[in-house]
């Protein structure tokens, strides 16, 4: 196998681009060509090897069970043929070229934003990967991913079912996020923790646009970095791309100074692009400009898929999602009131929590299943990282498996049996971990003894391959009313841990005041003392304004809030801030319909709507509450305040309300209708990529439009026929591939020739607004929000 950690490794270029140039019929899935036109596929591999590729990608990108439902061939059949074709090309060329099993996204949104279950995605990836290793693949490349949780499922499927090295590359937009909102930093933290062998960026952008993203990636991972850029943007008029092979190699040169050592090309690139890059790397190697990567500095940080929290100051862990001492929360768990739990999470984030502790343990409940459900639902409505809190290893692993990002595990302690059970899970899933300074003998009374336990936890974690930056020590808060003289030992122990071990610290602050009156007074004082002794992660109720004020003041007094900027900004608006600081059990308006839609709490929408229908006209609810609430979500989406998962959650929440309203009107035989008009939507003939179309459908349905979804690979005649039959005044067409834009143009022409009285809007990754006009479309939409705006313009 290639030494991809030390030397420059050359990948191949675009497969689809070459298949188009070869003139072979693309069919429903390009992977079928591995059997029907094997020699054409083999010849493309040979060309890349001759141009200098050290690793070639087998033609298996879409060979998963979901996408092959349209094919006459099975997963194992096409994966095996794809790997064998690449192996034959390598043998024909007489070179030691490695063959990668190429694994792309499933093609459906993951839950809770779509219908694809995590377990089903895992099984589909496993099926591909087992077949790929059996066929002789040398490594697995998981590429072009936009969903970090889907990428995680694929990585685990590879790690748990094969012995092959794993490369993973995600696709980012210019704003540094994938279309589901994943950041470069979050991807780096998560995938590095999961133990992939190399990490990178592919597709979507050209070399110049990817470069600033690569700079971030190199700073956030010690792993070898992969860059596989597009040849710029497609020119749909000429059929080519706007960056020549010579320009591409020139733009890739700066990556060598950055320390990137695995490079290739994606859409639009050909063997000539690889040949030019090979010459460039050889020239730079002779000049000594290869392999000089900046020194990697490890950080203490955790993340969701959309937000990284670096522990470089005081960071608040919200304590409210925990049944201990909370009657209402216990009732919510017993009654399976997920809406209440989500409202607690949202309330804490609104109050300033950086991380949320999640504990759902109650006797006689399936804690593991409930932990999985709560994590999935919480991550659909808040974007802060989570702390998985349980003493049960099965519960911890269940939560770690479906967590989207890098979480904290709370907790491990100094008992050998506990460390042996929990630390391997922390390592496998790339999490951070809280270490409690207690062992078989209980909680030591003196600071030095607690420090000794802490040191044992840190050293044991390091032996398991967990860096000390990912170990947060809890020196344990003892109740002042019962163990008053030991309170100061907690502070001393924390100071020892910080100075000698150099790790981050965590404390459950409010434990200090159990049994005492005016608990807040003691809590605030202890929190302030603890921060002065080195506390990084206080576990508190952020809805208590005095606790948050103590942290804000500490950051000013310890010169962490430079120029008091944050303090001045927050407290100059004190009236507004206090209004937003809610009581301990959460904001009083959490069950309003506006709140439910804006925050994506489906469980509240139905009840809120039924209550409103007692006093409010159904259409007034639609026009004066639901649509404005969705508009606010859409505006926040456009501003980058929230991302696609939250947009979809809000849309599906609104759907709950619409369903209640529709049933209400039907029961009254009301002459009004909720529908704002019929809209046809379809992925055009020859294209089986429908994830973008499905997102548009979900969002528009929840604005009240009656969506008639014709599916994917839809013949021109069917679009015309259904438009005439339904009388739809708006038709949406989607295409992802440059080859199927021709079908889009044909469909538009046929609609016009048939005299259909409708407006047509188009969307897809390869389209531009100018080209949309050229092919006769009335509108172009880059995303679901713009599609809604078009519908409003056409249908009202």
PDB file of C-alpha atoms in Angstrom, residues 315-445:
ATOM      1  CA  UNK A 315     -17.788  27.586  28.741  1.00  0.00           C
ATOM      2  CA  UNK A 316     -21.195  26.855  30.278  1.00  0.00           C
ATOM      3  CA  UNK A 317     -22.698  23.363  30.327  1.00  0.00           C
ATOM      4  CA  UNK A 318     -26.482  23.587  30.808  1.00  0.00           C
ATOM      5  CA  UNK A 319     -27.734  21.212  33.505  1.00  0.00           C
ATOM      6  CA  UNK A 320     -31.518  21.251  32.955  1.00  0.00           C
ATOM      7  CA  UNK A 321     -31.903  18.113  30.792  1.00  0.00           C
ATOM      8  CA  UNK A 322     -31.528  15.848  33.803  1.00  0.00           C
ATOM      9  CA  UNK A 323     -34.243  14.282  35.983  1.00  0.00           C
ATOM     10  CA  UNK A 324     -32.290  14.614  39.245  1.00  0.00           C
ATOM     11  CA  UNK A 325     -34.311  16.829  41.584  1.00  0.00           C
ATOM     12  CA  UNK A 326     -36.640  17.971  38.772  1.00  0.00           C
ATOM     13  CA  UNK A 327     -40.233  16.786  39.146  1.00  0.00           C
ATOM     14  CA  UNK A 328     -41.482  18.238  35.858  1.00  0.00           C
ATOM     15  CA  UNK A 329     -38.619  16.721  33.918  1.00  0.00           C
ATOM     16  CA  UNK A 330     -39.271  13.284  35.449  1.00  0.00           C
ATOM     17  CA  UNK A 331     -42.905  13.576  34.415  1.00  0.00           C
ATOM     18  CA  UNK A 332     -41.853  14.557  30.895  1.00  0.00           C
ATOM     19  CA  UNK A 333     -39.676  11.431  30.615  1.00  0.00           C
ATOM     20  CA  UNK A 334     -42.394   9.156  32.018  1.00  0.00           C
ATOM     21  CA  UNK A 335     -44.988  10.658  29.652  1.00  0.00           C
ATOM     22  CA  UNK A 336     -42.570  10.689  26.710  1.00  0.00           C
ATOM     23  CA  UNK A 337     -43.054  14.436  26.375  1.00  0.00           C
ATOM     24  CA  UNK A 338     -40.147  15.125  24.007  1.00  0.00           C
ATOM     25  CA  UNK A 339     -41.438  18.635  23.363  1.00  0.00           C
ATOM     26  CA  UNK A 340     -40.808  19.613  26.986  1.00  0.00           C
ATOM     27  CA  UNK A 341     -37.247  18.273  26.776  1.00  0.00           C
ATOM     28  CA  UNK A 342     -36.565  20.190  23.559  1.00  0.00           C
ATOM     29  CA  UNK A 343     -37.965  23.382  25.077  1.00  0.00           C
ATOM     30  CA  UNK A 344     -35.556  22.965  28.007  1.00  0.00           C
ATOM     31  CA  UNK A 345     -32.670  22.691  25.560  1.00  0.00           C
ATOM     32  CA  UNK A 346     -33.723  25.715  23.515  1.00  0.00           C
ATOM     33  CA  UNK A 347     -34.287  27.783  26.671  1.00  0.00           C
ATOM     34  CA  UNK A 348     -30.764  27.052  27.924  1.00  0.00           C
ATOM     35  CA  UNK A 349     -29.136  27.860  24.595  1.00  0.00           C
ATOM     36  CA  UNK A 350     -31.072  31.111  24.418  1.00  0.00           C
ATOM     37  CA  UNK A 351     -29.778  31.932  27.912  1.00  0.00           C
ATOM     38  CA  UNK A 352     -26.151  31.395  26.879  1.00  0.00           C
ATOM     39  CA  UNK A 353     -25.292  27.701  27.378  1.00  0.00           C
ATOM     40  CA  UNK A 354     -22.408  26.584  25.156  1.00  0.00           C
ATOM     41  CA  UNK A 355     -22.970  22.838  25.735  1.00  0.00           C
ATOM     42  CA  UNK A 356     -26.005  20.859  26.983  1.00  0.00           C
ATOM     43  CA  UNK A 357     -25.764  17.961  29.412  1.00  0.00           C
ATOM     44  CA  UNK A 358     -28.208  15.176  28.457  1.00  0.00           C
ATOM     45  CA  UNK A 359     -29.245  12.688  31.138  1.00  0.00           C
ATOM     46  CA  UNK A 360     -32.454  10.674  30.662  1.00  0.00           C
ATOM     47  CA  UNK A 361     -31.902   7.944  33.248  1.00  0.00           C
ATOM     48  CA  UNK A 362     -34.943   6.814  35.223  1.00  0.00           C
ATOM     49  CA  UNK A 363     -35.656   3.363  36.703  1.00  0.00           C
ATOM     50  CA  UNK A 364     -37.655   0.923  34.543  1.00  0.00           C
ATOM     51  CA  UNK A 365     -37.166   2.969  31.362  1.00  0.00           C
ATOM     52  CA  UNK A 366     -35.246   2.000  28.215  1.00  0.00           C
ATOM     53  CA  UNK A 367     -32.544   4.584  28.825  1.00  0.00           C
ATOM     54  CA  UNK A 368     -30.498   3.664  25.741  1.00  0.00           C
ATOM     55  CA  UNK A 369     -33.427   4.061  23.320  1.00  0.00           C
ATOM     56  CA  UNK A 370     -34.525   7.283  24.993  1.00  0.00           C
ATOM     57  CA  UNK A 371     -30.988   8.699  24.874  1.00  0.00           C
ATOM     58  CA  UNK A 372     -30.839   8.026  21.124  1.00  0.00           C
ATOM     59  CA  UNK A 373     -34.223   9.651  20.543  1.00  0.00           C
ATOM     60  CA  UNK A 374     -33.447  12.744  22.620  1.00  0.00           C
ATOM     61  CA  UNK A 375     -30.037  13.265  20.995  1.00  0.00           C
ATOM     62  CA  UNK A 376     -31.537  13.023  17.490  1.00  0.00           C
ATOM     63  CA  UNK A 377     -34.384  15.386  18.318  1.00  0.00           C
ATOM     64  CA  UNK A 378     -32.208  17.879  20.221  1.00  0.00           C
ATOM     65  CA  UNK A 379     -29.707  18.080  17.391  1.00  0.00           C
ATOM     66  CA  UNK A 380     -32.576  18.992  15.091  1.00  0.00           C
ATOM     67  CA  UNK A 381     -33.471  22.112  17.093  1.00  0.00           C
ATOM     68  CA  UNK A 382     -30.238  23.356  18.721  1.00  0.00           C
ATOM     69  CA  UNK A 383     -26.755  23.623  17.284  1.00  0.00           C
ATOM     70  CA  UNK A 384     -24.626  23.487  20.437  1.00  0.00           C
ATOM     71  CA  UNK A 385     -22.585  20.370  21.334  1.00  0.00           C
ATOM     72  CA  UNK A 386     -24.020  17.836  23.780  1.00  0.00           C
ATOM     73  CA  UNK A 387     -22.653  16.025  26.824  1.00  0.00           C
ATOM     74  CA  UNK A 388     -23.868  12.403  27.024  1.00  0.00           C
ATOM     75  CA  UNK A 389     -24.474  11.808  30.727  1.00  0.00           C
ATOM     76  CA  UNK A 390     -24.919   8.243  31.977  1.00  0.00           C
ATOM     77  CA  UNK A 391     -23.232   5.640  34.146  1.00  0.00           C
ATOM     78  CA  UNK A 392     -24.321   2.882  31.757  1.00  0.00           C
ATOM     79  CA  UNK A 393     -21.817   1.956  29.040  1.00  0.00           C
ATOM     80  CA  UNK A 394     -24.581   0.677  26.741  1.00  0.00           C
ATOM     81  CA  UNK A 395     -26.423   3.988  26.995  1.00  0.00           C
ATOM     82  CA  UNK A 396     -23.227   5.921  26.358  1.00  0.00           C
ATOM     83  CA  UNK A 397     -22.376   3.919  23.244  1.00  0.00           C
ATOM     84  CA  UNK A 398     -25.929   4.181  21.909  1.00  0.00           C
ATOM     85  CA  UNK A 399     -25.713   7.961  22.218  1.00  0.00           C
ATOM     86  CA  UNK A 400     -22.195   8.186  20.795  1.00  0.00           C
ATOM     87  CA  UNK A 401     -23.186   6.173  17.759  1.00  0.00           C
ATOM     88  CA  UNK A 402     -25.867   8.572  16.540  1.00  0.00           C
ATOM     89  CA  UNK A 403     -24.320  11.817  17.779  1.00  0.00           C
ATOM     90  CA  UNK A 404     -23.621  14.252  14.941  1.00  0.00           C
ATOM     91  CA  UNK A 405     -20.236  15.778  15.843  1.00  0.00           C
ATOM     92  CA  UNK A 406     -17.783  15.373  18.728  1.00  0.00           C
ATOM     93  CA  UNK A 407     -19.520  15.162  22.137  1.00  0.00           C
ATOM     94  CA  UNK A 408     -18.425  14.903  25.760  1.00  0.00           C
ATOM     95  CA  UNK A 409     -18.977  11.677  27.700  1.00  0.00           C
ATOM     96  CA  UNK A 410     -19.963  12.235  31.321  1.00  0.00           C
ATOM     97  CA  UNK A 411     -18.316  10.276  32.821  1.00  0.00           C
ATOM     98  CA  UNK A 412     -15.503   7.964  33.841  1.00  0.00           C
ATOM     99  CA  UNK A 413     -13.776   7.695  37.228  1.00  0.00           C
ATOM    100  CA  UNK A 414     -10.627   6.248  38.737  1.00  0.00           C
ATOM    101  CA  UNK A 415     -11.972   2.715  39.102  1.00  0.00           C
ATOM    102  CA  UNK A 416     -10.036   0.369  36.820  1.00  0.00           C
ATOM    103  CA  UNK A 417     -13.157  -1.520  35.732  1.00  0.00           C
ATOM    104  CA  UNK A 418     -14.955   1.699  34.803  1.00  0.00           C
ATOM    105  CA  UNK A 419     -12.014   3.042  32.820  1.00  0.00           C
ATOM    106  CA  UNK A 420     -11.648  -0.257  30.954  1.00  0.00           C
ATOM    107  CA  UNK A 421     -15.321  -0.132  30.003  1.00  0.00           C
ATOM    108  CA  UNK A 422     -15.751   3.545  29.076  1.00  0.00           C
ATOM    109  CA  UNK A 423     -12.420   4.782  27.717  1.00  0.00           C
ATOM    110  CA  UNK A 424     -12.383   2.398  24.705  1.00  0.00           C
ATOM    111  CA  UNK A 425     -15.774   3.851  23.702  1.00  0.00           C
ATOM    112  CA  UNK A 426     -14.449   7.404  24.059  1.00  0.00           C
ATOM    113  CA  UNK A 427     -11.502   6.517  21.833  1.00  0.00           C
ATOM    114  CA  UNK A 428     -13.546   4.662  19.207  1.00  0.00           C
ATOM    115  CA  UNK A 429     -16.036   7.478  18.724  1.00  0.00           C
ATOM    116  CA  UNK A 430     -13.555  10.347  19.107  1.00  0.00           C
ATOM    117  CA  UNK A 431     -15.281  12.011  22.064  1.00  0.00           C
ATOM    118  CA  UNK A 432     -14.017  14.066  24.988  1.00  0.00           C
ATOM    119  CA  UNK A 433     -14.540  12.637  28.485  1.00  0.00           C
ATOM    120  CA  UNK A 434     -15.157  13.886  32.025  1.00  0.00           C
ATOM    121  CA  UNK A 435     -13.039  12.182  34.672  1.00  0.00           C
ATOM    122  CA  UNK A 436     -14.428  12.154  38.223  1.00  0.00           C
ATOM    123  CA  UNK A 437     -11.871  12.154  41.033  1.00  0.00           C
ATOM    124  CA  UNK A 438     -13.234   9.135  42.851  1.00  0.00           C
ATOM    125  CA  UNK A 439     -12.358   5.443  42.796  1.00  0.00           C
ATOM    126  CA  UNK A 440     -13.137   2.178  44.557  1.00  0.00           C
ATOM    127  CA  UNK A 441     -12.543   3.902  47.904  1.00  0.00           C
ATOM    128  CA  UNK A 442     -15.019   6.706  47.208  1.00  0.00           C
ATOM    129  CA  UNK A 443     -14.311  10.464  47.031  1.00  0.00           C
ATOM    130  CA  UNK A 444     -10.966  11.353  48.679  1.00  0.00           C
ATOM    131  CA  UNK A 445     -11.276  14.133  51.234  1.00  0.00           C
TER     132      UNK A 445
END
